[in-house]
Structures are given as structure tokens and as C-alpha cells.
């Protein structure tokens, strides 16, 4: 690529042989800014706030063979259905297909996107850091099983800001006990983690996860709407003391019936103050 396409500062760094090597820090491709820099011997690529729904092909073609760190924060990966869009929307697996070319990736940042429970990563054997903060992940077990399979070297994971991560700062209904149970379950699934969210994994947590982690899974209805629809379809399951004819609120009519209890008033204290001529 000609140097006229490079924009930004040019950094100098000493090579292994002591010579000075210069390289650009920002590249303009297709009207989008791509920050690429070398940190020591690691090459970092940042493609932030570009509103992309999938990883651009040129990123993998240009940097996939050498990138060690990839930042794709503040994009639209896994864009939801839009009423004015005729084409079917991309799933999380389609949005992340471009990661296949980043075979040497060690750190992946996917914060502030729209990734959901159908998130599928390609196999990244060297990946040790993954952040998925502030996405739309609500199911924890399927995600952890998938990560255990495709990223065996994972040591740092952050899921803050997702429904699957019960944090007091996100949901007032959750407390520290809920978050601790969440940590036990994650450590039960990913036994090699050293850091989870913002805290280091302690020895005690690892021991508790080994013993009780499998029982810390939170089970909840998959579809609350389906359960409510099923309950409304069978109103006879609800107990009511009223006769069957008065259950329909749209028919305002009186209902006659017999009552087993008869009030005689023999033990009523109020009758002591009523004279016979007032009856």
C-alpha cells in the first residue's frame, strides 16, 4: 500500500538489532479509521465506533496474520431486527466469522456491541483475554460451554453489563450473594480462569467452585410470555369463591344461589339496644 494512504503519526521503536524502526499508527481504509500500533512485539488493531454489523474483510486480510490484540468495541455486531430492513439480520456467528483469519489473536475486546446468546467464536487457541461487557447475553451455561471448547487458553473473562452477570450496579434486585454464585458457576465451567470481571480468582473460590459450582446455576423460564399465555388460556385453574356464572366480567348480571350459613342474631350485642317498636 502506498504511503499516501497512511495518516497519523509515525512512531519509532528500537528493533532487536538496536536499529530504529518506524511504522504508522493510523490507517484510512474505505473511509474508516483503523488504529494499528505495535506494543513491544505484539501488534494491536482497533476498529472502534464504526457501526459495523460484521467484521470487515480487509481487517483480516491486512492484519489477521500478525494481530495479537483486536478491539471491536462500540459497534453493531449482532444487529437486531429492524422493521424497515427487508434483508434478514445477521446472527452473532455471522457477525464474528471474520475472526477466523486472526489465528494468532491473544486478546479480544467486544464491549458495547449487540452480541446475544447465539454468539459463536471460531477456535482461537492462543486467546487468553476476552471481554464481552455490555452486550445482550442472558444465558450463561451455553456460552461457557462454547468458550471452554474454542478458547482453551482463556485466563481472563469479563461479562459485566450483561443480564447473565448479576451485578448490583446493573440490577438493584441482585446482591453480592447472587454475584458470588455466578462466579462459582463460571469457575466450575472454566477451571483455568485467573481473573473474572474485575476480581482475581482466589484459591477459596476455586475450591468452592469445584465442590458446589455445578449447583449454582440459576434456572428460569425461557419465555415468560409463553407461560403467561398458557396461564390465561386455562382460567379454571385459578380458585374463586364466586359461582361459575359470575366469573365473566363482561356479563353484569345477578346470580342466585343457596347459602349454607344462616344468621339468627342471637349472640349479637347490637340487638340489646333495639326496642321492639323499632323493628
mmCIF file of C-alpha atoms in Angstrom:
data_model
loop_
_atom_site.group_PDB
_atom_site.id
_atom_site.type_symbol
_atom_site.label_atom_id
_atom_site.label_comp_id
_atom_site.label_asym_id
_atom_site.label_seq_id
_atom_site.Cartn_x
_atom_site.Cartn_y
_atom_site.Cartn_z
ATOM 1 C CA UNK A 1 0.000 0.000 0.000
ATOM 2 C CA UNK A 2 1.440 3.458 -0.902
ATOM 3 C CA UNK A 3 2.466 5.765 1.903
ATOM 4 C CA UNK A 4 -0.055 8.375 0.698
ATOM 5 C CA UNK A 5 -2.817 6.254 2.215
ATOM 6 C CA UNK A 6 -1.298 6.426 5.698
ATOM 7 C CA UNK A 7 -2.461 9.117 8.053
ATOM 8 C CA UNK A 8 -1.413 9.959 11.595
ATOM 9 C CA UNK A 9 1.841 9.961 13.486
ATOM 10 C CA UNK A 10 4.799 7.772 12.780
ATOM 11 C CA UNK A 11 6.286 6.013 15.778
ATOM 12 C CA UNK A 12 9.882 4.952 16.185
ATOM 13 C CA UNK A 13 10.905 1.866 18.098
ATOM 14 C CA UNK A 14 14.181 0.120 18.602
ATOM 15 C CA UNK A 15 14.361 -3.256 16.932
ATOM 16 C CA UNK A 16 16.054 -6.344 18.275
ATOM 17 C CA UNK A 17 19.241 -5.371 16.464
ATOM 18 C CA UNK A 18 19.276 -1.890 18.011
ATOM 19 C CA UNK A 19 18.170 -0.094 14.841
ATOM 20 C CA UNK A 20 15.312 2.397 14.782
ATOM 21 C CA UNK A 21 12.169 1.215 13.018
ATOM 22 C CA UNK A 22 9.276 3.498 12.116
ATOM 23 C CA UNK A 23 5.723 2.442 11.482
ATOM 24 C CA UNK A 24 2.390 4.274 11.089
ATOM 25 C CA UNK A 25 -0.153 4.476 13.894
ATOM 26 C CA UNK A 26 -3.342 5.061 11.921
ATOM 27 C CA UNK A 27 -4.601 3.839 8.581
ATOM 28 C CA UNK A 28 -7.547 5.021 6.492
ATOM 29 C CA UNK A 29 -9.265 2.282 4.520
ATOM 30 C CA UNK A 30 -12.626 2.762 2.881
ATOM 31 C CA UNK A 31 -13.272 5.970 4.823
ATOM 32 C CA UNK A 32 -12.925 4.249 8.218
ATOM 33 C CA UNK A 33 -10.163 4.792 10.701
ATOM 34 C CA UNK A 34 -8.167 1.764 11.808
ATOM 35 C CA UNK A 35 -5.671 2.333 14.561
ATOM 36 C CA UNK A 36 -2.827 -0.132 14.284
ATOM 37 C CA UNK A 37 0.198 0.003 16.523
ATOM 38 C CA UNK A 38 2.910 -2.265 17.789
ATOM 39 C CA UNK A 39 3.255 -2.755 21.556
ATOM 40 C CA UNK A 40 6.616 -4.392 22.090
ATOM 41 C CA UNK A 41 6.414 -7.468 19.903
ATOM 42 C CA UNK A 42 2.574 -7.501 19.905
ATOM 43 C CA UNK A 43 0.554 -5.898 17.126
ATOM 44 C CA UNK A 44 -2.718 -4.222 18.124
ATOM 45 C CA UNK A 45 -5.658 -3.416 15.836
ATOM 46 C CA UNK A 46 -8.515 -1.146 16.952
ATOM 47 C CA UNK A 47 -11.704 -0.752 14.936
ATOM 48 C CA UNK A 48 -13.936 1.191 17.329
ATOM 49 C CA UNK A 49 -17.262 3.035 16.874
ATOM 50 C CA UNK A 50 -17.642 2.220 13.178
ATOM 51 C CA UNK A 51 -21.239 0.897 13.449
ATOM 52 C CA UNK A 52 -20.221 -2.254 11.624
ATOM 53 C CA UNK A 53 -22.549 -5.264 11.735
ATOM 54 C CA UNK A 54 -19.790 -7.712 10.849
ATOM 55 C CA UNK A 55 -16.003 -7.721 10.922
ATOM 56 C CA UNK A 56 -14.729 -6.127 7.691
ATOM 57 C CA UNK A 57 -12.870 -8.476 5.391
ATOM 58 C CA UNK A 58 -9.919 -6.130 4.930
ATOM 59 C CA UNK A 59 -9.086 -6.274 8.649
ATOM 60 C CA UNK A 60 -8.374 -9.975 8.479
ATOM 61 C CA UNK A 61 -6.653 -9.709 5.127
ATOM 62 C CA UNK A 62 -4.258 -6.971 6.242
ATOM 63 C CA UNK A 63 -3.718 -7.742 9.911
ATOM 64 C CA UNK A 64 -5.036 -11.223 10.646
ATOM 65 C CA UNK A 65 -1.668 -12.933 10.326
ATOM 66 C CA UNK A 66 0.091 -10.634 12.818
ATOM 67 C CA UNK A 67 -2.504 -9.110 15.155
ATOM 68 C CA UNK A 68 -2.241 -10.171 18.795
ATOM 69 C CA UNK A 69 -4.858 -7.778 20.168
ATOM 70 C CA UNK A 70 -8.137 -6.789 18.489
ATOM 71 C CA UNK A 71 -10.549 -4.138 19.797
ATOM 72 C CA UNK A 72 -14.018 -4.039 18.198
ATOM 73 C CA UNK A 73 -15.844 -2.040 20.890
ATOM 74 C CA UNK A 74 -18.843 0.215 20.257
ATOM 75 C CA UNK A 75 -20.040 -1.393 17.041
ATOM 76 C CA UNK A 76 -23.264 -3.103 15.952
ATOM 77 C CA UNK A 77 -22.134 -6.720 15.891
ATOM 78 C CA UNK A 78 -25.289 -8.824 16.008
ATOM 79 C CA UNK A 79 -27.685 -6.132 14.871
ATOM 80 C CA UNK A 80 -31.305 -6.868 15.925
ATOM 81 C CA UNK A 81 -34.253 -6.942 13.565
ATOM 82 C CA UNK A 82 -35.152 -3.551 12.117
ATOM 83 C CA UNK A 83 -38.759 -3.002 10.913
ATOM 84 C CA UNK A 84 -37.580 -1.087 7.828
ATOM 85 C CA UNK A 85 -34.959 -3.651 6.826
ATOM 86 C CA UNK A 86 -36.084 -6.263 4.293
ATOM 87 C CA UNK A 87 -32.982 -8.428 4.493
ATOM 88 C CA UNK A 88 -32.597 -10.896 7.353
ATOM 89 C CA UNK A 89 -30.392 -9.671 10.148
ATOM 90 C CA UNK A 90 -27.029 -11.161 10.941
ATOM 91 C CA UNK A 91 -26.611 -13.594 13.795
ATOM 92 C CA UNK A 92 -23.723 -13.400 16.229
ATOM 93 C CA UNK A 93 -21.993 -16.278 14.476
ATOM 94 C CA UNK A 94 -22.170 -14.491 11.103
ATOM 95 C CA UNK A 95 -21.013 -11.208 12.624
ATOM 96 C CA UNK A 96 -17.878 -12.852 14.050
ATOM 97 C CA UNK A 97 -16.925 -15.006 11.055
ATOM 98 C CA UNK A 98 -14.106 -12.579 10.280
ATOM 99 C CA UNK A 99 -12.224 -13.731 13.380
ATOM 100 C CA UNK A 100 -11.196 -16.916 11.585
ATOM 101 C CA UNK A 101 -8.319 -15.080 9.941
ATOM 102 C CA UNK A 102 -6.959 -13.843 13.308
ATOM 103 C CA UNK A 103 -5.335 -17.151 14.168
ATOM 104 C CA UNK A 104 -2.679 -15.653 16.479
ATOM 105 C CA UNK A 105 -5.064 -13.485 18.493
ATOM 106 C CA UNK A 106 -4.384 -13.296 22.232
ATOM 107 C CA UNK A 107 -6.732 -10.518 23.359
ATOM 108 C CA UNK A 108 -10.220 -9.812 22.016
ATOM 109 C CA UNK A 109 -12.403 -6.882 23.133
ATOM 110 C CA UNK A 110 -16.056 -6.957 22.088
ATOM 111 C CA UNK A 111 -17.538 -4.498 24.598
ATOM 112 C CA UNK A 112 -20.646 -2.429 23.870
ATOM 113 C CA UNK A 113 -21.999 -4.460 20.967
ATOM 114 C CA UNK A 114 -25.262 -6.349 20.465
ATOM 115 C CA UNK A 115 -23.972 -9.900 20.848
ATOM 116 C CA UNK A 116 -26.576 -12.338 22.138
ATOM 117 C CA UNK A 117 -26.901 -15.935 23.258
ATOM 118 C CA UNK A 118 -26.126 -17.243 19.746
ATOM 119 C CA UNK A 119 -22.558 -15.949 19.982
ATOM 120 C CA UNK A 120 -20.151 -18.342 18.256
ATOM 121 C CA UNK A 121 -16.415 -17.791 18.125
ATOM 122 C CA UNK A 122 -14.018 -19.649 15.836
ATOM 123 C CA UNK A 123 -11.327 -21.688 17.515
ATOM 124 C CA UNK A 124 -8.681 -19.320 18.876
ATOM 125 C CA UNK A 125 -6.063 -21.469 20.625
ATOM 126 C CA UNK A 126 -3.881 -18.532 21.739
ATOM 127 C CA UNK A 127 -6.649 -16.302 23.116
ATOM 128 C CA UNK A 128 -6.188 -15.655 26.842
ATOM 129 C CA UNK A 129 -8.259 -12.464 27.331
ATOM 130 C CA UNK A 130 -11.886 -11.952 26.296
ATOM 131 C CA UNK A 131 -14.169 -9.071 27.307
ATOM 132 C CA UNK A 132 -17.862 -9.100 26.428
ATOM 133 C CA UNK A 133 -19.042 -6.247 28.636
ATOM 134 C CA UNK A 134 -22.371 -4.560 27.924
ATOM 135 C CA UNK A 135 -23.844 -6.915 25.368
ATOM 136 C CA UNK A 136 -27.148 -8.825 25.326
ATOM 137 C CA UNK A 137 -26.109 -12.168 26.798
ATOM 138 C CA UNK A 138 -28.709 -13.683 29.113
ATOM 139 C CA UNK A 139 -27.916 -17.425 29.018
ATOM 140 C CA UNK A 140 -24.700 -18.317 30.794
ATOM 141 C CA UNK A 141 -24.269 -22.083 30.515
ATOM 142 C CA UNK A 142 -24.303 -22.356 26.716
ATOM 143 C CA UNK A 143 -21.777 -19.519 26.431
ATOM 144 C CA UNK A 144 -19.376 -21.068 28.958
ATOM 145 C CA UNK A 145 -19.555 -24.491 27.320
ATOM 146 C CA UNK A 146 -18.743 -22.894 23.975
ATOM 147 C CA UNK A 147 -15.819 -20.897 25.385
ATOM 148 C CA UNK A 148 -14.367 -23.972 27.065
ATOM 149 C CA UNK A 149 -14.279 -25.657 23.660
ATOM 150 C CA UNK A 150 -12.977 -22.921 21.346
ATOM 151 C CA UNK A 151 -10.683 -20.881 23.643
ATOM 152 C CA UNK A 152 -8.853 -23.423 25.821
ATOM 153 C CA UNK A 153 -6.185 -20.898 26.873
ATOM 154 C CA UNK A 154 -8.663 -18.378 28.297
ATOM 155 C CA UNK A 155 -7.440 -16.818 31.551
ATOM 156 C CA UNK A 156 -9.334 -13.517 31.762
ATOM 157 C CA UNK A 157 -13.069 -13.130 31.115
ATOM 158 C CA UNK A 158 -15.364 -10.162 31.724
ATOM 159 C CA UNK A 159 -19.154 -10.249 31.307
ATOM 160 C CA UNK A 160 -20.177 -7.118 33.205
ATOM 161 C CA UNK A 161 -23.247 -5.315 31.939
ATOM 162 C CA UNK A 162 -24.999 -8.470 30.674
ATOM 163 C CA UNK A 163 -28.173 -9.981 32.100
ATOM 164 C CA UNK A 164 -26.252 -13.207 32.661
ATOM 165 C CA UNK A 165 -23.937 -11.370 35.083
ATOM 166 C CA UNK A 166 -25.948 -10.438 38.218
ATOM 167 C CA UNK A 167 -24.248 -7.247 39.328
ATOM 168 C CA UNK A 168 -25.606 -4.818 41.934
ATOM 169 C CA UNK A 169 -24.633 -1.845 39.796
ATOM 170 C CA UNK A 170 -26.713 -3.123 36.881
ATOM 171 C CA UNK A 171 -29.734 -4.601 38.658
ATOM 172 C CA UNK A 172 -30.943 -3.397 42.054
ATOM 173 C CA UNK A 173 -32.666 -6.729 42.692
ATOM 174 C CA UNK A 174 -29.321 -8.562 42.778
ATOM 175 C CA UNK A 175 -26.923 -8.621 45.704
ATOM 176 C CA UNK A 176 -23.413 -9.838 46.455
ATOM 177 C CA UNK A 177 -24.627 -13.390 47.097
ATOM 178 C CA UNK A 178 -26.119 -13.593 43.604
ATOM 179 C CA UNK A 179 -22.877 -12.384 42.094
ATOM 180 C CA UNK A 180 -20.826 -14.837 44.142
ATOM 181 C CA UNK A 181 -22.986 -17.750 42.982
ATOM 182 C CA UNK A 182 -22.444 -16.548 39.428
ATOM 183 C CA UNK A 183 -18.670 -16.619 39.973
ATOM 184 C CA UNK A 184 -18.788 -20.156 41.372
ATOM 185 C CA UNK A 185 -20.727 -21.380 38.350
ATOM 186 C CA UNK A 186 -18.374 -19.690 35.848
ATOM 187 C CA UNK A 187 -15.315 -21.108 37.598
ATOM 188 C CA UNK A 188 -16.914 -24.540 37.596
ATOM 189 C CA UNK A 189 -17.206 -24.359 33.810
ATOM 190 C CA UNK A 190 -13.906 -22.554 33.097
ATOM 191 C CA UNK A 191 -11.454 -24.035 35.563
ATOM 192 C CA UNK A 192 -8.381 -22.228 34.188
ATOM 193 C CA UNK A 193 -9.625 -18.670 34.728
ATOM 194 C CA UNK A 194 -7.371 -16.386 36.773
ATOM 195 C CA UNK A 195 -9.473 -13.224 36.542
ATOM 196 C CA UNK A 196 -13.265 -12.922 36.268
ATOM 197 C CA UNK A 197 -14.742 -9.479 35.592
ATOM 198 C CA UNK A 198 -12.799 -7.117 37.848
ATOM 199 C CA UNK A 199 -11.592 -9.521 40.524
ATOM 200 C CA UNK A 200 -8.845 -12.067 40.729
ATOM 201 C CA UNK A 201 -9.932 -15.655 41.287
ATOM 202 C CA UNK A 202 -8.989 -16.721 44.798
ATOM 203 C CA UNK A 203 -7.994 -20.146 45.970
ATOM 204 C CA UNK A 204 -11.098 -20.395 48.151
ATOM 205 C CA UNK A 205 -13.352 -19.558 45.185
ATOM 206 C CA UNK A 206 -11.721 -22.243 43.115
ATOM 207 C CA UNK A 207 -12.242 -24.821 45.856
ATOM 208 C CA UNK A 208 -15.891 -23.830 46.348
ATOM 209 C CA UNK A 209 -16.480 -23.918 42.598
ATOM 210 C CA UNK A 210 -15.104 -27.448 42.471
ATOM 211 C CA UNK A 211 -17.485 -28.607 45.215
ATOM 212 C CA UNK A 212 -20.633 -26.540 44.699
ATOM 213 C CA UNK A 213 -20.245 -24.801 41.357
ATOM 214 C CA UNK A 214 -22.453 -27.243 39.459
ATOM 215 C CA UNK A 215 -25.375 -26.390 41.771
ATOM 216 C CA UNK A 216 -25.098 -22.616 41.343
ATOM 217 C CA UNK A 217 -26.890 -22.493 38.019
ATOM 218 C CA UNK A 218 -29.883 -20.152 38.011
ATOM 219 C CA UNK A 219 -32.863 -21.778 36.303
ATOM 220 C CA UNK A 220 -35.604 -19.509 34.988
ATOM 221 C CA UNK A 221 -38.413 -19.777 32.403
ATOM 222 C CA UNK A 222 -37.160 -19.439 28.857
ATOM 223 C CA UNK A 223 -40.163 -17.424 27.730
ATOM 224 C CA UNK A 224 -42.222 -15.507 30.252
ATOM 225 C CA UNK A 225 -44.752 -14.565 27.586
ATOM 226 C CA UNK A 226 -45.432 -18.194 26.748
ATOM 227 C CA UNK A 227 -46.028 -19.050 30.386
ATOM 228 C CA UNK A 228 -48.406 -16.116 30.851
ATOM 229 C CA UNK A 229 -50.300 -17.046 27.680
ATOM 230 C CA UNK A 230 -50.671 -20.608 28.887
ATOM 231 C CA UNK A 231 -51.980 -19.444 32.245
ATOM 232 C CA UNK A 232 -54.534 -17.109 30.640
ATOM 233 C CA UNK A 233 -55.741 -19.910 28.368
ATOM 234 C CA UNK A 234 -56.763 -22.025 31.384
ATOM 235 C CA UNK A 235 -58.577 -19.696 33.843
ATOM 236 C CA UNK A 236 -60.329 -22.635 35.508
ATOM 237 C CA UNK A 237 -57.080 -23.439 37.270
ATOM 238 C CA UNK A 238 -57.496 -20.365 39.480
ATOM 239 C CA UNK A 239 -59.641 -20.735 42.584
ATOM 240 C CA UNK A 240 -62.516 -18.292 43.042
ATOM 241 C CA UNK A 241 -65.336 -18.417 45.645
ATOM 242 C CA UNK A 242 -67.835 -16.960 43.157
ATOM 243 C CA UNK A 243 -70.236 -19.147 41.188
ATOM 244 C CA UNK A 244 -69.256 -20.103 37.680
ATOM 245 C CA UNK A 245 -71.834 -17.754 36.140
ATOM 246 C CA UNK A 246 -70.230 -14.653 37.684
ATOM 247 C CA UNK A 247 -66.652 -15.245 36.539
ATOM 248 C CA UNK A 248 -67.092 -13.436 33.228
ATOM 249 C CA UNK A 249 -66.731 -9.729 33.999
ATOM 250 C CA UNK A 250 -68.317 -8.718 30.701
ATOM 251 C CA UNK A 251 -71.744 -10.015 31.764
ATOM 252 C CA UNK A 252 -73.096 -7.878 34.588
ATOM 253 C CA UNK A 253 -75.986 -9.876 35.912
ATOM 254 C CA UNK A 254 -77.066 -11.171 39.247
ATOM 255 C CA UNK A 255 -76.502 -14.730 40.283
ATOM 256 C CA UNK A 256 -78.821 -16.571 42.649
ATOM 257 C CA UNK A 257 -77.601 -19.323 44.889
ATOM 258 C CA UNK A 258 -78.102 -21.005 48.220
ATOM 259 C CA UNK A 259 -76.106 -20.221 51.337
ATOM 260 C CA UNK A 260 -75.493 -22.843 53.989
ATOM 261 C CA UNK A 261 -74.919 -20.356 56.814
ATOM 262 C CA UNK A 262 -77.964 -18.625 58.322
ATOM 263 C CA UNK A 263 -77.549 -15.702 60.693
ATOM 264 C CA UNK A 264 -80.044 -15.629 63.577
ATOM 265 C CA UNK A 265 -78.591 -12.780 65.610
ATOM 266 C CA UNK A 266 -78.967 -14.460 68.980
ATOM 267 C CA UNK A 267 -75.471 -13.525 70.100
ATOM 268 C CA UNK A 268 -75.394 -10.039 68.590
ATOM 269 C CA UNK A 269 -74.701 -7.351 71.193
ATOM 270 C CA UNK A 270 -76.295 -4.731 68.960
ATOM 271 C CA UNK A 271 -79.778 -6.211 69.470
ATOM 272 C CA UNK A 272 -79.717 -5.176 73.141
ATOM 273 C CA UNK A 273 -80.245 -1.521 72.174
ATOM 274 C CA UNK A 274 -83.128 -2.037 69.700
ATOM 275 C CA UNK A 275 -86.649 -1.861 71.059
ATOM 276 C CA UNK A 276 -89.472 -3.973 69.751
ATOM 277 C CA UNK A 277 -91.291 -0.966 68.330
ATOM 278 C CA UNK A 278 -88.230 -0.132 66.200
ATOM 279 C CA UNK A 279 -88.266 -3.476 64.485
#
